[in-house]
PDB file of C-alpha atoms and ligand atoms in Angstrom:
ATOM      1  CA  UNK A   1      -1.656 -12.812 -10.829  1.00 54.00           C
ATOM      2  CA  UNK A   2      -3.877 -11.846 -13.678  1.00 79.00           C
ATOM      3  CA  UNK A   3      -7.102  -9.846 -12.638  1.00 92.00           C
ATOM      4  CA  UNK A   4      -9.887 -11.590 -12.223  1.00 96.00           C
ATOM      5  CA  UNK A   5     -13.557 -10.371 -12.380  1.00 97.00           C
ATOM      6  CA  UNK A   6     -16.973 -10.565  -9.895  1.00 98.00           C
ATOM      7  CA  UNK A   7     -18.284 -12.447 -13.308  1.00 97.00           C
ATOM      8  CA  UNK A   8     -15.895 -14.869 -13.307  1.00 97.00           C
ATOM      9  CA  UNK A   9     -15.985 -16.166  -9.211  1.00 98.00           C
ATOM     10  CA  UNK A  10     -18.775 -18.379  -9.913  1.00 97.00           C
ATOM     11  CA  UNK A  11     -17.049 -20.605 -12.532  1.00 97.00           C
ATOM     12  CA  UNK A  12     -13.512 -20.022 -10.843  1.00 98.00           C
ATOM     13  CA  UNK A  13     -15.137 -21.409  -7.510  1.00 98.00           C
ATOM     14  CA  UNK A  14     -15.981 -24.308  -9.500  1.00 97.00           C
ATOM     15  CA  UNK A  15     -13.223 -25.345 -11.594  1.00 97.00           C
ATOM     16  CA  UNK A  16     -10.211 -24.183  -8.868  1.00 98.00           C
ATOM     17  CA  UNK A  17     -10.319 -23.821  -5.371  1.00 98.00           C
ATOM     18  CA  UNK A  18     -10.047 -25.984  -2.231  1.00 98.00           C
ATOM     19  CA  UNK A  19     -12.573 -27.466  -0.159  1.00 98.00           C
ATOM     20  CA  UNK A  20     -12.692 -24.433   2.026  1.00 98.00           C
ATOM     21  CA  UNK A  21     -13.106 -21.808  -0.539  1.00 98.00           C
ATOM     22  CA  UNK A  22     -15.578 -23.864  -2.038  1.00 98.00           C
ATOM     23  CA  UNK A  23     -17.643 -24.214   1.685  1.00 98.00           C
ATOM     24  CA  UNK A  24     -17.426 -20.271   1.678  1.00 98.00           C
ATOM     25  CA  UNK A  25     -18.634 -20.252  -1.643  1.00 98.00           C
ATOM     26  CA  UNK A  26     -21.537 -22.333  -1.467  1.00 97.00           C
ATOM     27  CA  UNK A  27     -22.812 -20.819   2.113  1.00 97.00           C
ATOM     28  CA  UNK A  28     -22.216 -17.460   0.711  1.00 98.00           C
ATOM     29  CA  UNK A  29     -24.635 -18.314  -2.133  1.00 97.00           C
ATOM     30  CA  UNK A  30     -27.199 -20.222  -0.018  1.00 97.00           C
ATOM     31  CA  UNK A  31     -27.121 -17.683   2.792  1.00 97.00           C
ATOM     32  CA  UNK A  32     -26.577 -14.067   0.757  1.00 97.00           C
ATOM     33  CA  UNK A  33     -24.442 -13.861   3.811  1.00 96.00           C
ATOM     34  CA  UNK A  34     -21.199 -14.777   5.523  1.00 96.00           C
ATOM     35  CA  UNK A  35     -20.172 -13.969   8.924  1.00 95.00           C
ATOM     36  CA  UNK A  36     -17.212 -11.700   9.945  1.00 94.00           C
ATOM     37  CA  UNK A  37     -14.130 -14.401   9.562  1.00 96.00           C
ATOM     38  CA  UNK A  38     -15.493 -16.319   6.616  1.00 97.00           C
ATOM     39  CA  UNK A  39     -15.471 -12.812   4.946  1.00 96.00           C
ATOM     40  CA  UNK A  40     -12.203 -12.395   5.914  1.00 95.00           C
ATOM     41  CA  UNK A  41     -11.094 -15.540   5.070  1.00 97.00           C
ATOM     42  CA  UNK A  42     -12.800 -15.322   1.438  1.00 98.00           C
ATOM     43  CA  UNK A  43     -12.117 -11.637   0.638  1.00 97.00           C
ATOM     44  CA  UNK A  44      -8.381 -12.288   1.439  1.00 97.00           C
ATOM     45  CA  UNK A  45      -8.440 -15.252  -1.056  1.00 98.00           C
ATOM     46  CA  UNK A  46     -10.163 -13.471  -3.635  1.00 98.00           C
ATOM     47  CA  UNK A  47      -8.210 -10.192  -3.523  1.00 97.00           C
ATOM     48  CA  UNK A  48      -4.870 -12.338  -3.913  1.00 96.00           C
ATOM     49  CA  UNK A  49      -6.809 -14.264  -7.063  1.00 97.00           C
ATOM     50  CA  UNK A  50      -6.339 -10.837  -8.331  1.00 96.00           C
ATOM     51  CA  UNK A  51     -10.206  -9.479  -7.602  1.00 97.00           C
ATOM     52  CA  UNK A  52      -9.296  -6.013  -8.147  1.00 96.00           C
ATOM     53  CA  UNK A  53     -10.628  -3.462  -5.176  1.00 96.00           C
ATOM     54  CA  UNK A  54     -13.652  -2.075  -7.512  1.00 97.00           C
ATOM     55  CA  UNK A  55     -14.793  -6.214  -8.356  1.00 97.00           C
ATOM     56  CA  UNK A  56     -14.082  -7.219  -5.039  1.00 97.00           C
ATOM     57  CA  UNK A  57     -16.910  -4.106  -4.038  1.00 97.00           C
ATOM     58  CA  UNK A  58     -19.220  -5.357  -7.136  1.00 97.00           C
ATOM     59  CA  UNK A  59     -18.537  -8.987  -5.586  1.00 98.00           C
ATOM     60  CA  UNK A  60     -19.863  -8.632  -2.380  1.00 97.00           C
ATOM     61  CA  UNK A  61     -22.457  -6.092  -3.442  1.00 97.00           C
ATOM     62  CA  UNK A  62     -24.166  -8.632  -5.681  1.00 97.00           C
ATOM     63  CA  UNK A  63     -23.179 -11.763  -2.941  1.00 97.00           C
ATOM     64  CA  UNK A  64     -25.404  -9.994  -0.213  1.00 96.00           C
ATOM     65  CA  UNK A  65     -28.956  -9.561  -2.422  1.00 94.00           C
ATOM     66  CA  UNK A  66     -31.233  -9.582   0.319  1.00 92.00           C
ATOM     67  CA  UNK A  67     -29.826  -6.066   2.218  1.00 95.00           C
ATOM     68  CA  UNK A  68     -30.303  -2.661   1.351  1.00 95.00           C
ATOM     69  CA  UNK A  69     -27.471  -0.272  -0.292  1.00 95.00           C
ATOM     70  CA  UNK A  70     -27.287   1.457   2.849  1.00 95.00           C
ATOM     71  CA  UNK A  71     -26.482  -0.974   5.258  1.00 95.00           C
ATOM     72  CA  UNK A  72     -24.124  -2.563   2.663  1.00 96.00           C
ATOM     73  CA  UNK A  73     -21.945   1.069   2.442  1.00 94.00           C
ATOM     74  CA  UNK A  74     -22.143   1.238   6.213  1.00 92.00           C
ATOM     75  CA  UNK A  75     -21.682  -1.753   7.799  1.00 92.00           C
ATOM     76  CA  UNK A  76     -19.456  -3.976   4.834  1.00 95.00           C
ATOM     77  CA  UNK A  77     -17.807  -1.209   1.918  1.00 94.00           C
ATOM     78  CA  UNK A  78     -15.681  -0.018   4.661  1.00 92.00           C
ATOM     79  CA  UNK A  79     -14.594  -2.947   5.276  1.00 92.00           C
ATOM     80  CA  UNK A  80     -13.322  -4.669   1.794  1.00 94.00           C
ATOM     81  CA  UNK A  81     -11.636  -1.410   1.485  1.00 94.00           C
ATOM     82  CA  UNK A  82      -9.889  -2.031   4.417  1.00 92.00           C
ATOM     83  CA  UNK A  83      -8.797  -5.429   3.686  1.00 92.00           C
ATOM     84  CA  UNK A  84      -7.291  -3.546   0.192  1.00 93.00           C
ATOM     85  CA  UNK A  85      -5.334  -1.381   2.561  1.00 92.00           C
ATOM     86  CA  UNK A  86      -7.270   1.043   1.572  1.00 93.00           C
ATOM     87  CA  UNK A  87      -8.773   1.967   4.900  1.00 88.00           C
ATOM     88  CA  UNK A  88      -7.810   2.620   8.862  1.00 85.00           C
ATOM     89  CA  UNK A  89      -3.890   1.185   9.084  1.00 85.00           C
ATOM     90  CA  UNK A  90      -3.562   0.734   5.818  1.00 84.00           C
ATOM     91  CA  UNK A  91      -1.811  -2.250   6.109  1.00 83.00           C
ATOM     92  CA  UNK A  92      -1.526  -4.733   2.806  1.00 83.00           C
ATOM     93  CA  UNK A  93      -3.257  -8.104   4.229  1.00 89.00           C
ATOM     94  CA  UNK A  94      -1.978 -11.297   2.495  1.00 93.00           C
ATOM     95  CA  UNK A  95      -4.403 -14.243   2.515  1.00 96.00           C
ATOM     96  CA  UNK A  96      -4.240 -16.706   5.182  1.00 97.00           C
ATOM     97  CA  UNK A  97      -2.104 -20.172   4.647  1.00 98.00           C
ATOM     98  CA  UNK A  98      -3.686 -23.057   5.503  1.00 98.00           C
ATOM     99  CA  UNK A  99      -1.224 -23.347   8.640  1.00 97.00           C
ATOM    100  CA  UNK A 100      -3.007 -19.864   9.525  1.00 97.00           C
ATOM    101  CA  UNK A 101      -6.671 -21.462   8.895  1.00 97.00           C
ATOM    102  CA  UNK A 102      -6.027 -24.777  10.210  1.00 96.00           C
ATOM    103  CA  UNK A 103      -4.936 -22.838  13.886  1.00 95.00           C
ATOM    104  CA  UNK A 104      -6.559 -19.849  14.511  1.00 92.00           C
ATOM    105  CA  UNK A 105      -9.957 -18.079  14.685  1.00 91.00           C
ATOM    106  CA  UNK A 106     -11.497 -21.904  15.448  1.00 93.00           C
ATOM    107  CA  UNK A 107     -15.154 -21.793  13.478  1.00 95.00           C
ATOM    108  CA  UNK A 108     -18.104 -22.092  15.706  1.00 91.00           C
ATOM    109  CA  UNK A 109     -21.346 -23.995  14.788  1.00 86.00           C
ATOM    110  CA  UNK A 110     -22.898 -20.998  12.883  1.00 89.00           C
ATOM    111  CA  UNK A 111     -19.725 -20.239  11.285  1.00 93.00           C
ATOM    112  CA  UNK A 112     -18.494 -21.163   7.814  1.00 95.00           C
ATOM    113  CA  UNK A 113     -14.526 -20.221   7.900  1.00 97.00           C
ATOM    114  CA  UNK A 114     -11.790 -22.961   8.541  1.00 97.00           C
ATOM    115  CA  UNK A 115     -10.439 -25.951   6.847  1.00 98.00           C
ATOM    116  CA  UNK A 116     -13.502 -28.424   6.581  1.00 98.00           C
ATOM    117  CA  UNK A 117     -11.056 -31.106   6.303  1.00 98.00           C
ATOM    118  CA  UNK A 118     -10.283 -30.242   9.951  1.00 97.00           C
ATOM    119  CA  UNK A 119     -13.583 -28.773  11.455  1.00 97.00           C
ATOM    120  CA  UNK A 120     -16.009 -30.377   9.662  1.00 97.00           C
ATOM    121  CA  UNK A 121     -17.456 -33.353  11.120  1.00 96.00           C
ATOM    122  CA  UNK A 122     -16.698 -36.690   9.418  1.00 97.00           C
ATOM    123  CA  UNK A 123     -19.704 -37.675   7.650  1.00 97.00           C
ATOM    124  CA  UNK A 124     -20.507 -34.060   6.301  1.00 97.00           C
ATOM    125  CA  UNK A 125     -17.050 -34.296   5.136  1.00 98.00           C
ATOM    126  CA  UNK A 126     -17.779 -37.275   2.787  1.00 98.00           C
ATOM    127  CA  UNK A 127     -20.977 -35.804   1.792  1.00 98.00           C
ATOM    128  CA  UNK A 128     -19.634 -32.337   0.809  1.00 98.00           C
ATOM    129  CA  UNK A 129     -16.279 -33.570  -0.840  1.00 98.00           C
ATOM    130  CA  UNK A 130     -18.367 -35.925  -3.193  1.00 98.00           C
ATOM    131  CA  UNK A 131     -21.400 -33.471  -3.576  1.00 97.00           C
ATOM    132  CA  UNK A 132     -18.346 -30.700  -4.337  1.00 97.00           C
ATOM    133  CA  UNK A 133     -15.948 -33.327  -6.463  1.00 98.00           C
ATOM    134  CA  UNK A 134     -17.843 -35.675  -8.200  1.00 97.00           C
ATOM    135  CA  UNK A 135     -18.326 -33.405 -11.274  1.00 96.00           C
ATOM    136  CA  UNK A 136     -14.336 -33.486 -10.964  1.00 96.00           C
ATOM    137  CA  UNK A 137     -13.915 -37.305 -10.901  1.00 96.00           C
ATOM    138  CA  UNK A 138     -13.863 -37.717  -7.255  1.00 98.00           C
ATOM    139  CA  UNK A 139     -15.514 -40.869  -6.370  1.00 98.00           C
ATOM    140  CA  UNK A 140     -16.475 -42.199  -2.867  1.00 97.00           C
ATOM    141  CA  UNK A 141     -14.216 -45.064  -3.409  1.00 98.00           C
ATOM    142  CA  UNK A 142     -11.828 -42.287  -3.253  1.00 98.00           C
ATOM    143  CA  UNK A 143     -13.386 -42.054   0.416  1.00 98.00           C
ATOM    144  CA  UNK A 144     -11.383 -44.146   2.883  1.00 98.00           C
ATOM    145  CA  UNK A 145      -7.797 -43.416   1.791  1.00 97.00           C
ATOM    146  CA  UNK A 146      -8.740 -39.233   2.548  1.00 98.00           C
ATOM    147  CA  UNK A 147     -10.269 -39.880   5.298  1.00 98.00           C
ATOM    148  CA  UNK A 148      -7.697 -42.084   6.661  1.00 98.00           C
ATOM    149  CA  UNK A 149      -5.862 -39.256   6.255  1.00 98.00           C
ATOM    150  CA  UNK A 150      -8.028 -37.080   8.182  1.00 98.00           C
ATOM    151  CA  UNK A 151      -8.259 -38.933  10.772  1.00 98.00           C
ATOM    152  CA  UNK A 152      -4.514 -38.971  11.403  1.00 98.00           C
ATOM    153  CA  UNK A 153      -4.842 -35.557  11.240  1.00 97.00           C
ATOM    154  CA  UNK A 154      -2.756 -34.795   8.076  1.00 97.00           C
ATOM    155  CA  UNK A 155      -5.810 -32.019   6.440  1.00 98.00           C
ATOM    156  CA  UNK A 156      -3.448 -30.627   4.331  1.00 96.00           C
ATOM    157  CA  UNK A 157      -2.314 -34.246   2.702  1.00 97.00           C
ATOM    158  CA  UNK A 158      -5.654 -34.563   2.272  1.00 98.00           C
ATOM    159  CA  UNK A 159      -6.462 -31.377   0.601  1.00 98.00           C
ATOM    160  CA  UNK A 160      -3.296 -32.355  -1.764  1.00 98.00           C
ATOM    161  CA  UNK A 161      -4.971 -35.999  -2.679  1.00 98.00           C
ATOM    162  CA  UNK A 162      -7.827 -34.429  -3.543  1.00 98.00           C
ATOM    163  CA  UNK A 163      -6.356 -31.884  -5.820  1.00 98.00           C
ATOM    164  CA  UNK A 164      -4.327 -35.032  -7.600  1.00 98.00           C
ATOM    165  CA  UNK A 165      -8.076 -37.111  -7.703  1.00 98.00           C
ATOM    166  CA  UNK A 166      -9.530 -33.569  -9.075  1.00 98.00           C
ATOM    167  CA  UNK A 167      -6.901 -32.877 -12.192  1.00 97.00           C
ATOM    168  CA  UNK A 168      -6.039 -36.585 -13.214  1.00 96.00           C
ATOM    169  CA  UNK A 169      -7.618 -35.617 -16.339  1.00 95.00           C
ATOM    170  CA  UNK A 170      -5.032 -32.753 -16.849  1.00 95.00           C
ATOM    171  CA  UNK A 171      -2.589 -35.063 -16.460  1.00 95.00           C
ATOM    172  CA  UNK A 172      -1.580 -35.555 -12.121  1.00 97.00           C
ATOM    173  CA  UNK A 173      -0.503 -38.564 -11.285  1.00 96.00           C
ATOM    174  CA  UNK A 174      -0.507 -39.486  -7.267  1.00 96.00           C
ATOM    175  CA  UNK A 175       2.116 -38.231  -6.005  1.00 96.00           C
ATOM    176  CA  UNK A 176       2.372 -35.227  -8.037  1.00 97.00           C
ATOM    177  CA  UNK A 177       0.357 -32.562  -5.634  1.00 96.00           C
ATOM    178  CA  UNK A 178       0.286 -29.270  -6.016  1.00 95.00           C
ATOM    179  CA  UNK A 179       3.274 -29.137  -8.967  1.00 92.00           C
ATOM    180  CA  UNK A 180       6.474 -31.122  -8.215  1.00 92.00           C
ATOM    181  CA  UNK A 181       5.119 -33.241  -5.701  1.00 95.00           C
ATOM    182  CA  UNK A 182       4.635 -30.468  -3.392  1.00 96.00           C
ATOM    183  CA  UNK A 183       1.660 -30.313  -0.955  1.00 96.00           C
ATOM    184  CA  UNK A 184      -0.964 -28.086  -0.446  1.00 98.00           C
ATOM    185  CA  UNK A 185       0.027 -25.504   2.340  1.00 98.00           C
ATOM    186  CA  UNK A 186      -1.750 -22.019   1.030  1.00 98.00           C
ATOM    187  CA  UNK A 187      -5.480 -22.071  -0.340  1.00 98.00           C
ATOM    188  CA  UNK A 188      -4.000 -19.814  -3.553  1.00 98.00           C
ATOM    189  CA  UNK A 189      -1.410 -22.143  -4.216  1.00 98.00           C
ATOM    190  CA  UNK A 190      -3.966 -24.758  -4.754  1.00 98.00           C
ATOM    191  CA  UNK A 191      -6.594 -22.453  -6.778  1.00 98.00           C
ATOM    192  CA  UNK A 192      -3.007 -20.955  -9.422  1.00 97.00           C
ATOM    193  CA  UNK A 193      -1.581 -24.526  -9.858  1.00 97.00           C
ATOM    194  CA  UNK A 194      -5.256 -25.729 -10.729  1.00 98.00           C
ATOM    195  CA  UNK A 195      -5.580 -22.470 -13.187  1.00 97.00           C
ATOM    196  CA  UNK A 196      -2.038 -22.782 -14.665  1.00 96.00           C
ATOM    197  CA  UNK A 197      -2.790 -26.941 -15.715  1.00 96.00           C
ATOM    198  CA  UNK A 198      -5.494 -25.667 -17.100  1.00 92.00           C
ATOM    199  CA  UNK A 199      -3.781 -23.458 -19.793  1.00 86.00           C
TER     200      UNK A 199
HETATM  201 FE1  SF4 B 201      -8.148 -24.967   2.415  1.00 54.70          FE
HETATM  202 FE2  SF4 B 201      -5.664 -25.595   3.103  1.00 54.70          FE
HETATM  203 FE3  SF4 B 201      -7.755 -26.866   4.211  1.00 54.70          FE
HETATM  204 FE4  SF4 B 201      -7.082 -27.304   1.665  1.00 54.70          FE
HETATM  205  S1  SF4 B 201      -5.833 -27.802   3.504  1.00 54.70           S
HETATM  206  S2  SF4 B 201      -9.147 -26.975   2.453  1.00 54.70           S
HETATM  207  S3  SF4 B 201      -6.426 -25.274   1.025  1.00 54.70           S
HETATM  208  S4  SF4 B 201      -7.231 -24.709   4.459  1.00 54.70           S
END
């Protein structure tokens, strides 16, 4: 996609991506911190949004204020770089699909990563969808038919109702999801459809 910059996450967070990018988000801005898999989880995202290698470095730099330069070079540069394939293997990583985040790595208590329509507890579901959403047009009479959802364990139908409640001003209908009444199944499928209706 088109390259983004460490400028621009803050207001991309807000306007385009899912529930879980926007958990990572937030914590990472509360916290100055995230742990090892919610890094990975984010970083991956980010770098497929089209953060560049040198932005992703500036991103992360600037995320974690309250630590020194050189614990950041030791213990996290080495790290984005590797995620770039810059670094050990080499390998080129692709962000994880929401089949990927919804099974593996399960998040602990202290952990951030995951699909919070799956691992976050009901109630701090409804609160964080309508404390994320409401700016969007999500309402909490929009409440009961997502978290009917949830409960039957379809998080990704979910995630696609919201994105519908979320652009009805750009013109989705219900029934519409993620472009051509596809659902949500990859976190950057969600956060380019939202960009590209909002060209
Ligand atoms: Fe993220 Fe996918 Fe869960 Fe939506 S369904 S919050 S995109 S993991």
């Amino acid at each position: 996609g088109d390259e983004i910059t460490a400028d621009m996450v803050d207001e991309l967070a807000h306007k385009h991506f899912p529930m879980c990018m926007r958990n990572l988000h937030e914590c990472l801005r509360r916290d100055r911190h995230l742990k090892h898999y919610g890094r990975l989880q984010y970083g991956l995202f980010l770098k497929v949004l089209g953060l560049s290698i040198d932005e992703a470095v500036a991103f992360w730099r600037r995320s974690f204020s309250n630590i020194q330069d050189d614990k950041f070079n030791k213990e996290y540069r080495y790290n984005i770089r590797h995620s770039y394939g810059l670094e050990g293997k080499r390998a080129n990583y692709a962000a994880k699909s929401c089949q990927q985040i919804l099974t593996s790595d399960q998040p602990g208590a202290q952990d951030s990563h995951g699909c919070p329509y799956r691992h976050f507890a009901p109630d701090n579901l409804q609160t964080a969808l309508l404390s994320t959403y409401s700016s969007q047009g999500l309402t909490s009479s929009d409440l009961p038919e997502i978290m009917h959802t949830v409960k039957a364990g379809h998080y990704h139908v979910a995630c696609t109702r919201v994105f519908e409640i979320t652009h009805l001003a750009q013109g989705v209908k219900k029934g519409d999801g993620a472009g051509g009444g596809e659902s949500v199944t990859h976190p950057n499928q969600y956060a380019a459809r939202s960009r590209e209706l909002e060209k």
